[in-house]
Structures are given as C-alpha cells and as structure tokens.
Coordinates of C-alpha atoms and ligand atoms in Angstrom, one line a residue:
Chain A
X1 CA 0.3 0.1 0.0
X2 CA 2.3 2.7 0.7
X3 CA 4.3 1.3 -2.4
X4 CA 1.8 2.7 -4.2
X5 CA 1.0 5.8 -2.5
X6 CA 4.9 6.7 -2.6
X7 CA 4.4 8.5 -5.8
X8 CA 1.4 10.8 -4.7
X9 CA 2.9 11.7 -1.3
X10 CA 6.4 12.2 -3.8
X11 CA 4.1 14.5 -5.9
X12 CA 2.3 16.0 -2.8
X13 CA 5.5 16.5 -1.0
X14 CA 7.0 18.5 -4.1
X15 CA 3.5 21.1 -4.8
X16 CA 3.7 21.6 -1.5
X17 CA 7.8 22.7 -1.5
X18 CA 6.5 24.4 -4.8
X19 CA 3.5 26.6 -3.2
X20 CA 5.7 27.5 0.2
X21 CA 8.6 28.7 -2.4
X22 CA 6.9 30.5 -4.2
X23 CA 5.1 32.0 -0.8
X24 CA 9.0 33.3 -0.3
X25 CA 9.8 33.8 -3.7
X26 CA 6.5 37.1 -3.4
X27 CA 7.9 38.0 0.3
X28 CA 11.4 38.6 -1.2
X29 CA 10.0 40.4 -4.3
X30 CA 7.6 42.7 -2.3
X31 CA 10.7 43.7 0.3
X32 CA 12.6 44.1 -2.9
X33 CA 10.5 46.7 -4.0
X34 CA 9.6 48.4 -0.9
X35 CA 13.6 48.8 -0.4
X36 CA 13.5 50.0 -3.5
X37 CA 11.7 53.3 -2.5
X38 CA 13.3 54.1 0.8
X39 CA 16.9 55.6 0.9
X40 CA 20.0 55.4 0.9
X41 CA 20.8 54.1 -2.5
X42 CA 24.0 52.6 -3.9
X43 CA 25.3 54.7 -6.9
X44 CA 28.6 52.7 -6.9
X45 CA 26.7 49.4 -7.1
X46 CA 24.1 50.2 -9.3
X47 CA 26.4 51.8 -11.5
X48 CA 28.9 48.0 -11.8
X49 CA 25.5 46.1 -12.2
X50 CA 25.2 48.3 -15.1
X51 CA 28.2 47.2 -16.4
X52 CA 28.1 43.6 -15.6
X53 CA 24.7 42.8 -16.5
X54 CA 24.1 45.0 -20.2
X55 CA 28.1 45.2 -20.9
X56 CA 29.8 42.2 -20.7
X57 CA 26.5 40.7 -22.2
X58 CA 27.2 41.8 -25.4
X59 CA 29.1 39.6 -26.8
X60 CA 26.9 36.6 -26.4
X61 CA 23.5 38.5 -27.2
X62 CA 25.2 39.1 -30.6
X63 CA 26.3 36.3 -31.0
X64 CA 22.5 33.7 -30.2
X65 CA 21.1 36.5 -31.7
X66 CA 22.9 36.0 -35.4
X67 CA 22.8 32.9 -35.7
X68 CA 19.1 32.3 -34.7
X69 CA 18.9 34.6 -36.9
X70 CA 20.9 33.3 -39.9
X71 CA 18.6 29.4 -39.1
X72 CA 15.3 31.3 -39.1
X73 CA 16.1 32.3 -42.7
X74 CA 17.5 29.2 -43.7
X75 CA 14.7 27.3 -42.2
X76 CA 11.5 29.5 -43.8
X77 CA 13.4 29.9 -47.1
X78 CA 13.5 25.8 -46.9
X79 CA 9.4 25.3 -46.0
X80 CA 7.6 28.8 -48.1
X81 CA 6.9 28.4 -52.0
X82 CA 8.9 30.3 -54.1
X83 CA 6.4 33.0 -55.1
X84 CA 5.7 34.4 -51.5
X85 CA 9.2 33.8 -50.8
X86 CA 10.8 37.2 -51.3
X87 CA 8.2 38.2 -48.2
X88 CA 7.9 36.1 -46.7
X89 CA 11.3 35.6 -45.2
X90 CA 11.9 39.1 -44.2
X91 CA 9.1 39.2 -42.2
X92 CA 9.0 36.3 -40.6
X93 CA 12.7 36.5 -39.4
X94 CA 11.2 39.7 -37.6
X95 CA 7.9 39.0 -36.3
X96 CA 10.1 35.6 -34.7
X97 CA 12.8 37.5 -33.5
X98 CA 11.3 40.9 -32.0
X99 CA 8.2 38.7 -30.7
X100 CA 9.7 35.3 -29.5
X101 CA 13.1 34.7 -29.7
X102 CA 15.2 37.6 -29.1
X103 CA 13.6 38.1 -25.6
X104 CA 13.2 34.6 -24.4
X105 CA 17.4 33.8 -26.3
X106 CA 18.7 37.1 -24.4
X107 CA 16.2 36.2 -21.1
X108 CA 17.8 32.7 -21.2
X109 CA 21.2 33.9 -21.2
X110 CA 21.1 37.0 -19.0
X111 CA 19.7 33.6 -16.7
X112 CA 22.8 31.2 -17.7
X113 CA 25.4 34.4 -17.8
X114 CA 24.1 36.9 -14.8
X115 CA 22.0 34.8 -12.4
X116 CA 24.7 32.1 -11.8
X117 CA 26.8 34.8 -11.2
X118 CA 24.6 36.8 -8.7
X119 CA 24.0 33.6 -6.8
X120 CA 27.4 32.2 -6.7
X121 CA 28.6 35.9 -5.8
X122 CA 25.5 36.6 -3.0
X123 CA 26.0 32.8 -2.2
X124 CA 29.7 33.0 -1.1
X125 CA 29.3 36.0 0.5
X126 CA 26.5 34.7 2.9
X127 CA 28.3 31.7 3.1
X128 CA 31.4 33.5 4.6
X129 CA 30.1 35.9 6.9
X130 CA 30.5 38.8 4.5
X131 CA 26.5 39.3 4.5
X132 CA 26.5 39.0 8.4
X133 CA 28.9 41.7 8.3
X134 CA 27.1 43.9 5.8
X135 CA 24.1 44.0 8.8
X136 CA 26.7 45.1 11.8
X137 CA 27.9 48.2 9.3
X138 CA 24.6 49.4 9.5
X139 CA 23.8 48.5 5.9
X140 CA 21.1 46.4 4.5
X141 CA 22.3 43.7 2.0
X142 CA 18.6 43.7 0.8
X143 CA 19.1 47.4 0.0
X144 CA 23.1 47.5 -1.0
X145 CA 23.4 43.8 -3.1
X146 CA 19.4 43.3 -4.4
X147 CA 18.3 46.7 -4.7
X148 CA 21.3 47.9 -7.4
X149 CA 21.4 44.7 -9.9
X150 CA 17.6 44.3 -9.9
X151 CA 17.2 48.1 -10.9
X152 CA 19.7 47.8 -13.3
X153 CA 18.7 44.3 -14.7
X154 CA 15.4 45.9 -15.4
X155 CA 16.4 48.9 -17.6
X156 CA 19.2 47.0 -19.3
X157 CA 18.2 43.5 -19.9
X158 CA 15.4 45.4 -22.1
X159 CA 18.2 47.2 -24.2
X160 CA 20.4 44.0 -24.0
X161 CA 17.1 42.5 -26.3
X162 CA 16.5 45.7 -28.7
X163 CA 19.8 44.9 -29.6
X164 CA 20.0 41.0 -29.9
X165 CA 16.1 42.2 -32.2
X166 CA 18.5 44.3 -34.3
X167 CA 21.4 41.4 -34.7
X168 CA 19.2 38.9 -35.2
X169 CA 17.2 40.5 -37.9
X170 CA 20.5 41.3 -39.3
X171 CA 21.6 37.5 -39.1
X172 CA 18.3 36.6 -41.7
X173 CA 19.5 39.1 -43.9
X174 CA 23.2 38.3 -43.5
X175 CA 22.3 34.8 -45.2
X176 CA 19.0 35.4 -47.2
X177 CA 21.2 38.4 -49.2
X178 CA 24.4 36.8 -49.0
X179 CA 23.2 33.1 -49.3
X180 CA 20.4 32.7 -50.6
X181 CA 20.6 35.9 -53.9
X182 CA 18.0 38.4 -52.3
X183 CA 17.3 41.8 -52.8
X184 CA 18.7 43.4 -49.6
X185 CA 17.0 46.6 -50.9
X186 CA 13.2 45.1 -50.8
X187 CA 14.2 42.2 -47.8
X188 CA 14.9 45.7 -45.8
X189 CA 11.8 47.9 -47.1
X190 CA 9.7 44.0 -46.4
X191 CA 10.9 44.1 -42.1
X192 CA 10.7 47.4 -42.0
X193 CA 7.5 47.9 -43.6
X194 CA 5.8 45.1 -41.0
X195 CA 7.0 44.9 -38.0
X196 CA 4.9 47.0 -35.9
X197 CA 4.6 49.5 -32.5
X198 CA 3.1 46.4 -30.6
X199 CA 5.7 44.4 -31.5
X200 CA 8.4 45.6 -30.3
X201 CA 7.4 46.8 -27.0
X202 CA 6.1 43.6 -26.5
X203 CA 10.0 43.1 -26.9
X204 CA 11.1 45.2 -24.3
X205 CA 8.0 44.7 -21.5
X206 CA 9.5 41.1 -22.6
X207 CA 13.7 42.6 -22.0
X208 CA 11.8 44.3 -18.2
X209 CA 10.2 41.3 -17.5
X210 CA 13.0 38.6 -17.9
X211 CA 15.8 40.5 -16.5
X212 CA 14.1 41.4 -13.3
X213 CA 13.4 37.6 -13.0
X214 CA 16.6 36.7 -13.5
X215 CA 18.2 39.3 -11.1
X216 CA 15.7 38.4 -8.3
X217 CA 16.4 34.5 -8.7
X218 CA 20.2 35.1 -8.7
X219 CA 19.4 37.4 -5.7
X220 CA 17.1 35.2 -4.0
X221 CA 18.8 32.0 -4.1
X222 CA 22.6 33.6 -3.4
X223 CA 20.4 35.4 0.1
X224 CA 19.5 32.1 1.2
X225 CA 22.5 29.5 0.6
X226 CA 23.0 26.7 2.7
X227 CA 25.9 26.6 4.3
X228 CA 29.7 25.6 2.6
X229 CA 30.9 25.4 -1.1
X230 CA 27.7 22.5 -1.6
X231 CA 25.2 25.6 -0.2
X232 CA 27.0 27.7 -2.7
X233 CA 26.5 24.4 -5.8
X234 CA 23.3 23.9 -4.9
X235 CA 21.9 27.7 -4.7
X236 CA 23.6 28.8 -8.5
X237 CA 21.4 25.4 -9.8
X238 CA 18.8 26.8 -9.1
X239 CA 18.5 30.1 -9.3
X240 CA 19.2 29.5 -12.8
X241 CA 17.3 26.4 -12.9
X242 CA 14.0 28.8 -11.6
X243 CA 15.0 32.0 -13.5
X244 CA 14.8 30.0 -17.1
X245 CA 11.2 28.2 -16.0
X246 CA 10.2 31.3 -14.5
X247 CA 11.3 33.2 -17.5
X248 CA 9.6 31.0 -20.5
X249 CA 6.2 31.1 -18.6
X250 CA 6.1 34.6 -18.2
X251 CA 6.8 34.9 -22.1
X252 CA 3.9 32.2 -22.6
X253 CA 2.1 34.9 -20.1
X254 CA 3.1 38.1 -22.0
X255 CA 2.5 36.8 -25.5
X256 CA -1.2 35.4 -24.6
X257 CA -1.6 39.5 -23.1
X258 CA -0.2 41.4 -26.2
X259 CA -1.2 38.6 -29.0
X260 CA -4.2 36.4 -28.0
X261 CA -7.0 39.3 -28.3
Chain B
X1 CA 25.6 47.6 29.7
X2 CA 24.3 44.1 27.7
X3 CA 22.3 42.0 29.8
X4 CA 21.7 37.9 28.8
X5 CA 18.5 36.8 30.2
X6 CA 17.8 33.2 29.7
X7 CA 18.8 33.3 26.6
X8 CA 17.9 29.6 24.7
X9 CA 19.5 29.1 20.8
X10 CA 18.8 25.5 18.3
X11 CA 20.1 24.6 15.6
X12 CA 17.5 22.1 14.2
X13 CA 17.7 19.1 16.7
X14 CA 21.2 20.5 18.2
X15 CA 20.9 22.9 21.2
X16 CA 22.8 25.1 21.8
X17 CA 22.5 27.7 23.8
X18 CA 20.3 26.4 26.9
X19 CA 19.2 29.5 29.0
X20 CA 22.3 32.2 29.4
X21 CA 22.5 34.5 31.6
X22 CA 25.1 37.3 32.0
X23 CA 25.7 40.9 32.9
X24 CA 28.2 43.2 31.1
X25 CA 28.8 46.5 33.1
X26 CA 29.4 49.6 30.7
X27 CA 33.3 50.6 29.6
X28 CA 34.7 46.1 31.2
X29 CA 36.0 43.7 28.9
X30 CA 34.4 40.4 29.2
X31 CA 36.6 37.5 27.7
X32 CA 34.1 34.4 27.2
X33 CA 35.9 31.0 27.1
X34 CA 34.8 27.7 26.0
X35 CA 35.0 24.5 24.0
X36 CA 35.2 24.7 20.2
X37 CA 31.2 24.3 19.3
X38 CA 30.2 25.0 22.6
X39 CA 28.1 28.7 21.5
X40 CA 30.1 31.1 22.1
X41 CA 30.4 32.7 18.2
X42 CA 26.2 32.5 18.0
X43 CA 26.4 33.9 22.0
X44 CA 27.8 37.1 19.9
X45 CA 25.5 36.9 16.5
X46 CA 22.7 37.0 19.0
X47 CA 23.5 40.7 20.6
X48 CA 23.6 42.1 17.3
X49 CA 20.3 39.8 15.7
X50 CA 22.5 38.2 13.2
X51 CA 20.6 35.1 14.9
X52 CA 17.3 35.2 16.3
X53 CA 17.0 32.8 20.2
X54 CA 13.8 31.2 20.7
X55 CA 13.4 32.1 24.3
X56 CA 15.3 34.6 26.9
X57 CA 15.8 38.8 26.0
X58 CA 18.9 40.7 26.1
X59 CA 18.8 43.9 26.9
X60 CA 21.6 46.7 25.9
X61 CA 21.6 49.3 28.2
X62 CA 18.1 48.3 29.8
X63 CA 16.2 48.2 25.9
X64 CA 15.3 45.1 24.4
X65 CA 18.0 44.4 21.3
X66 CA 15.4 43.5 19.3
X67 CA 13.3 46.6 19.6
X68 CA 13.8 50.4 18.2
X69 CA 15.8 51.0 15.2
X70 CA 17.9 48.2 14.4
X71 CA 19.8 51.1 12.2
X72 CA 21.0 53.0 15.2
X73 CA 21.3 50.2 17.5
X74 CA 23.9 48.9 14.8
X75 CA 25.9 52.1 14.7
X76 CA 26.9 51.7 18.5
X77 CA 28.7 48.7 17.4
X78 CA 32.4 46.4 15.6
X79 CA 31.9 43.4 14.5
X80 CA 35.2 41.1 14.4
X81 CA 33.6 38.5 13.0
X82 CA 35.7 34.6 13.6
X83 CA 36.7 34.3 9.7
X84 CA 37.1 38.0 9.2
X85 CA 34.4 38.5 6.6
X86 CA 36.4 40.4 4.4
X87 CA 34.2 42.5 1.1
X88 CA 36.8 41.0 -1.5
X89 CA 34.6 42.4 -3.5
X90 CA 36.7 46.4 -2.7
X91 CA 40.6 47.1 -1.8
X92 CA 41.8 46.5 2.4
X93 CA 41.2 50.4 3.2
X94 CA 38.1 50.0 1.5
X95 CA 36.8 47.6 3.8
X96 CA 38.3 49.2 6.7
X97 CA 36.6 52.6 6.4
X98 CA 33.5 50.9 4.7
X99 CA 30.8 52.1 7.5
X100 CA 32.9 55.9 6.3
X101 CA 32.3 56.0 2.6
X102 CA 28.1 55.6 3.1
X103 CA 25.3 56.1 5.5
X104 CA 26.0 58.6 8.5
X105 CA 29.4 58.7 9.2
X106 CA 30.2 59.9 5.5
X107 CA 32.7 61.8 5.1
X108 CA 35.0 62.8 2.0
X109 CA 36.8 60.0 0.9
X110 CA 40.0 61.0 1.5
X111 CA 39.7 61.7 5.3
X112 CA 37.8 58.3 5.0
X113 CA 41.0 56.8 4.2
X114 CA 43.5 58.7 6.3
X115 CA 41.4 56.8 9.4
X116 CA 41.4 53.3 7.6
X117 CA 45.7 53.7 6.8
X118 CA 45.6 54.9 10.6
X119 CA 43.2 52.5 11.6
X120 CA 46.2 49.4 10.0
X121 CA 48.7 51.1 11.2
X122 CA 47.3 50.6 14.5
X123 CA 46.8 47.0 13.8
X124 CA 50.5 46.4 12.5
X125 CA 50.1 46.7 9.2
X126 CA 51.6 49.1 6.9
X127 CA 50.2 51.6 4.2
X128 CA 51.2 49.5 1.1
X129 CA 48.6 46.7 2.2
X130 CA 45.6 49.6 1.5
X131 CA 45.2 49.1 -1.2
X132 CA 45.6 44.8 -1.1
X133 CA 42.4 42.9 -1.9
X134 CA 41.3 40.9 0.8
X135 CA 42.4 37.7 -1.3
X136 CA 46.0 39.4 -1.4
X137 CA 46.7 38.5 2.3
X138 CA 47.8 36.2 4.2
X139 CA 45.1 34.7 7.5
X140 CA 46.4 37.0 10.0
X141 CA 46.7 39.8 8.5
X142 CA 43.1 39.2 7.2
X143 CA 42.5 39.2 10.6
X144 CA 43.9 42.2 11.4
X145 CA 42.2 43.9 8.9
X146 CA 38.8 42.9 10.4
X147 CA 40.1 44.0 13.7
X148 CA 40.7 47.2 11.6
X149 CA 37.3 47.4 10.2
X150 CA 35.9 46.7 13.4
X151 CA 37.3 49.4 15.5
X152 CA 37.2 52.2 12.0
X153 CA 33.9 53.8 13.6
X154 CA 34.9 54.3 17.2
X155 CA 31.6 52.0 18.3
X156 CA 30.6 51.8 22.1
X157 CA 30.7 48.3 22.1
X158 CA 32.9 45.9 20.5
X159 CA 33.1 41.4 19.7
X160 CA 36.1 40.4 18.4
X161 CA 35.7 36.9 17.4
X162 CA 39.0 35.0 18.2
X163 CA 41.1 38.3 17.2
X164 CA 44.3 36.8 18.1
X165 CA 43.6 32.9 16.0
X166 CA 46.3 32.8 13.3
X167 CA 48.5 35.6 14.8
X168 CA 52.4 35.0 15.9
X169 CA 52.9 35.8 19.7
X170 CA 54.4 39.1 19.4
X171 CA 51.5 40.4 16.8
X172 CA 49.3 38.0 19.4
X173 CA 50.9 40.7 22.0
X174 CA 50.3 44.5 19.8
X175 CA 46.9 43.4 19.4
X176 CA 45.9 42.6 23.1
X177 CA 47.1 45.6 23.8
X178 CA 45.3 47.2 21.8
X179 CA 41.8 46.3 22.6
X180 CA 43.3 46.7 26.3
X181 CA 44.0 50.1 25.1
X182 CA 40.4 50.8 23.4
X183 CA 38.5 50.2 26.8
X184 CA 40.6 52.4 29.3
X185 CA 41.0 54.5 27.3
X186 CA 38.6 55.3 24.6
X187 CA 36.3 53.5 27.4
X188 CA 34.7 50.9 24.9
X189 CA 32.3 48.1 26.1
X190 CA 34.3 45.0 25.3
X191 CA 33.0 40.9 24.3
X192 CA 36.0 39.3 23.2
X193 CA 35.9 35.5 22.4
X194 CA 39.7 33.8 23.0
X195 CA 41.2 30.0 23.1
X196 CA 44.4 32.2 24.0
X197 CA 44.8 32.1 28.2
X198 CA 47.8 35.0 27.6
X199 CA 45.2 36.9 25.7
X200 CA 42.8 35.9 28.4
X201 CA 45.2 37.8 31.1
X202 CA 45.7 40.8 29.2
X203 CA 42.2 41.3 28.0
X204 CA 39.5 40.8 30.7
X205 CA 38.3 42.6 33.7
X206 CA 36.3 39.7 33.9
X207 CA 36.0 36.4 32.7
X208 CA 32.9 33.9 31.1
X209 CA 33.0 30.3 31.3
X210 CA 30.6 28.9 28.7
X211 CA 29.8 25.1 29.2
X212 CA 26.8 22.4 28.2
X213 CA 24.5 25.7 26.9
X214 CA 25.3 27.8 29.6
X215 CA 27.6 30.2 31.9
X216 CA 29.2 28.2 33.3
X217 CA 31.5 30.2 35.8
X218 CA 32.0 33.7 36.0
X219 CA 34.0 36.2 37.8
X220 CA 36.8 38.7 37.6
X221 CA 39.7 37.7 35.7
X222 CA 41.6 37.4 38.8
X223 CA 40.0 35.0 40.9
X224 CA 40.1 33.1 38.0
X225 CA 42.3 30.4 38.8
X226 CA 41.5 30.3 42.2
X227 CA 37.6 29.4 41.1
X228 CA 37.5 26.1 42.5
X229 CA 35.8 25.5 39.3
X230 CA 36.5 21.9 37.9
X231 CA 35.6 22.7 34.0
X232 CA 37.1 26.8 34.3
X233 CA 40.5 24.6 36.1
X234 CA 40.6 21.8 34.0
X235 CA 39.9 24.2 30.8
X236 CA 42.7 26.9 31.5
X237 CA 45.2 23.5 32.6
X238 CA 44.3 22.6 29.4
X239 CA 44.1 19.0 30.7
X240 CA 42.4 16.1 29.4
X241 CA 41.3 14.7 32.0
X242 CA 38.4 16.2 34.3
X243 CA 34.2 17.2 33.3
X244 CA 34.6 18.4 30.3
X245 CA 34.7 15.0 27.8
X246 CA 37.6 14.9 24.9
X247 CA 36.4 12.8 22.6
X248 CA 39.4 10.6 21.0
Ligands
LIG1 N1 23.5 29.2 10.4 C1 24.2 28.1 11.4 N2 23.3 26.5 11.2 C2 23.5 25.2 12.0 N3 24.5 25.4 13.4 C3 24.3 26.6 13.6 C4 24.9 27.3 12.7 N4 25.7 28.6 13.4 C5 26.5 27.2 14.2 N5 25.4 26.4 14.4 C6 26.0 24.9 15.6 O1 26.4 25.9 16.5 C7 27.4 25.3 17.8 C8 28.6 26.4 17.8 O2 28.4 27.2 16.8 P1 29.6 28.5 17.5 O3 30.3 29.4 15.8 O4 28.9 29.4 18.6 O5 30.7 27.9 18.0 P2 32.1 28.2 18.8 O6 32.1 28.4 19.9 O7 32.6 29.9 18.6 O8 33.2 27.6 18.2 P3 34.5 28.2 17.8 O9 35.7 28.0 19.0 O10 35.0 26.6 17.3 O11 34.5 29.0 16.7 C9 28.1 24.3 16.2 O12 27.8 22.9 16.6 C10 27.9 24.9 15.1 O13 27.2 23.9 14.3
LIG2 MG1 33.1 30.9 16.5

C-alpha cells in the first residue's frame, strides 16, 4: 500500500514545497520593492551592476542572435513557396526575432550568465559571513546587494533585447542576401513595413520582465544559500533553473497578453 | 551594559544555548572562553540580531536588542568576525572605511582613507596594504584588517571573535594591548572570544566560561585561577582529565 502511495506522496510533497517557495519568492519580491522606494541608494553598486549585466553580456547576446536569425532565414526559405519567398522570409524573421526569439534567447542567456554569477557571488558572501558583516556595518544587504542588481537588470535587459532583435534580423538579412540571393533593399523594406509598434513594445516589456526575474532569482537563491561550498553550488543551480522556467512561463503570459486578443 | 537573560538557541535538533545568563557592565572587558562548538560565536551574533534566540531576552542599556531602530542600534557596535568576513570585492582600505564611506557616518573619501590607514597601522599593517584586495593577504593579515574595520568608526561596544587566532606571539601581544587600550582609553565595552589564555589575562576584566549551553562560571579575571570550578580549572590547565570530555 505504501509503495502504491509513494508517488502521490512525492507529488504532494513537491507541490507543497513549490507553493511555499512561491510564497517566499513573493515576500522577497515585495521586500525588494519596498526597499527600492526608501533611501539610501547605492549608486556605485548600481553602475557596477549595469556594467556587469549589460555591457559584459553583449558578446554572448550578439552571437546568439546572429546565428538564430541566420538559421531562421534558412528554415523559412526552405519551407515556403517559391513565389512569396521574398516577402515571407523577412517578415517571419522579423516577427520571430522581435516577438519571441529575441527576448527569450536573451532572457535565457542572461539567466545563464547573470543569474548564476549573482547567485554564486551572494551565496559565497553569505557563506563567508560577509552578509552578516554588512548588517553589522548598518548596511541592509537587500538594499546594498539586491536592489541595485534588480533595477539595473530591469533597465538594461530590454536594451540587450533590442540589440539582440536588431542583430538577429541582421543575421537573417545576411543569410538571405549573401546566400539566398535576395535583394537587400526589398528585404529591408519588407522588414520595416511589416513590424508594428506593438511587436517592439512587447519585445522590450518582455526584456524588462525577464531581466527582473533573472536578477531576483540570483539574489534570492544567493541570500538563502546553505552552508559551505555545497550550499553555493546548490544555490547557483537552483537559481538558474528557477530563472529559466520562470522566464519561459512569463513569456507565455506576456505573449498571451499582447497578442492573443 | 549588556544583559543576557535566559537565552536559548537551537539549530534544528541541536541545542546550542540553553539558558545563558550574563551581565557585562559598561566600559568593561568581558572575555568568553569555552570549548570549540559550544556556541560562543552564536552568543555574540544573537546580540546583533544575526541569529534569533527562541527564548530569553538580550538587553542593551536596558532596552531589548530586537526592538526599536535597528540601524541606530547597530551603529553603536563593531564586530570582528571569526573568519574575518572581509568584502573581497573591494580593496582593504575600503573594507576598513566601509562605514565612513556611506550612511550616517559618511565623510570625504580622502579623510575616510586616512582614517583607514591609521587604523591599519594600529593593527600592525603598513599603508601599502591599503590598496591590496583581501584575497592577496595572509590569514592573520585578514584577521587584522577585520579588526581595523571593527574599530574604524570608534563604536561604543565592540565584539571580537578570536582576534589573535592565527597571529604570531608578538602580533598577538600588539592586538591584546590594542583591545585593552580601546577599553581603558576610549571607554568602550568589549566582548572577546578567545582560546588563548595569555590573551584572556591580558584583555579581560571579567571572564565567563560557556559550557553545556550555559555560563558555567563567571567572575573577575583575578579569581579565575582560584575559582575551584572543576570545568574552568580543567579548561585553563588544558588537561584531558576532568569533567569536560575530550572525545578521542
Ligand atoms: N547558522 C548555523 N546553522 C546551523 N548550525 C549552526 C549555525 N551556526 C552555528 N551552528 C552550530 O552551533 C554550534 C555552535 O557554533 P559556534 O560557531 O557558536 O561555536 P563556537 O563556540 O564559536 O566554536 P569555535 O570556538 O570553534 O569557534 C556549532 O555546533 C555549530 O555547528
Ligand atoms: Mg566561534
């Protein structure tokens, strides 16, 4: 009997654990928001975070976008009819990059690069009592460590997404014109005519949301790290997992808000 | 004046503090001794709210440590952590001057740096250390930087968690003198954890021994040798025979 019930017990336990985790995320998020509104603000930490999250992520974002845009152009070319191909390829590359692939890929890259490093850094600080030391030096760790990274990510990841969109479209453009023999001027006109303000807005809003999720997960798991090197490892792994899943879920939610009407 | 009243703290099933009662008068130096893992560090952290006791109260000047304005409360304290706990993202001088570079005690950068260099000198470190990063220092040097950081803002109450562990005998002597000086000249209240009996005699006005989750013995340092307490006597003599079991 027990063996029969075991899977249900497991599901039940995991569901409870998940629910309590969601609750703790929510509290952490609320605390972060409330600290954003009260001084002091740490400008230096904010600028460092902008640099780390934004500038240093540019190469990986650029690479991801250009290959994806190029591959997308090839796929669509292969799958569409010979007559409409000149307009279909640029349109689908633009829509695909701006609406979905740009934000999601940049979000996941930021989760891999930024979330993991935030989590590992803060978890190490926790394990080596640096977080305790901050508190005793009258500095709120949430204000000093979490708020600057959170705000920086919300501001900077949309910019990354914008850049990713452009580079992705350029990747498609390059493949189409160099390899498939498209007319460059027509390609550009088809892209520009087809994209709408709403597409671009959704891209940037997604970027802000994903950036916020990525930074917050890194901070949350770092601040709640267990003890020792193992604790740091667990925190890092957990943060990237949570950020990736939440980013994809948020993407679905935002897509349905923007487009499913 | 710091008063512990019946303080209890456990981690999971492990009972660490089981009813600690202790008084530390203003402007005196209390040294806490006791076996490794008996909860000395936890005791200090509980005053600062870094660990929360399940039961009991801690009063600082008659006011509950967990109540009221926590920032103003913490501004009166300095703490040296057992592991140093230096911020490895910033150079040594910014670690020492951390409090002086932000918040209510903020002052011009140049001035903060000068104070940091002066505090480093007091713990026996030369000015060229100021621009190094903590990871570039030896263990004992990190400890002393932590000490300099704890005293940088001249707090009223200072906690030192094993200030001389990992230092050579001469440097230990320098640090012992420094702690004594801070208490007698600046009138600070100090709580020091140490395993070094030479330090105990150099630093302490009063001594308290933590054992089995309670204060086993407390009294003036002069009475320590003639206490007649078997636990304390065994601890001071460092003997394996006595009521404290040495697991082998
Ligand atoms: N955050 C924590 N989580 C779980 N257990 C803890 C935590 N902090 C301390 N402990 C446990 O509490 C006990 C007392 O720890 P504490 O660091 O106070 O010892 P100590 O007396 O300072 O020892 P030492 O002289 O070796 O530094 C130890 O058994 C330790 O495992
Ligand atoms: Mg300790």
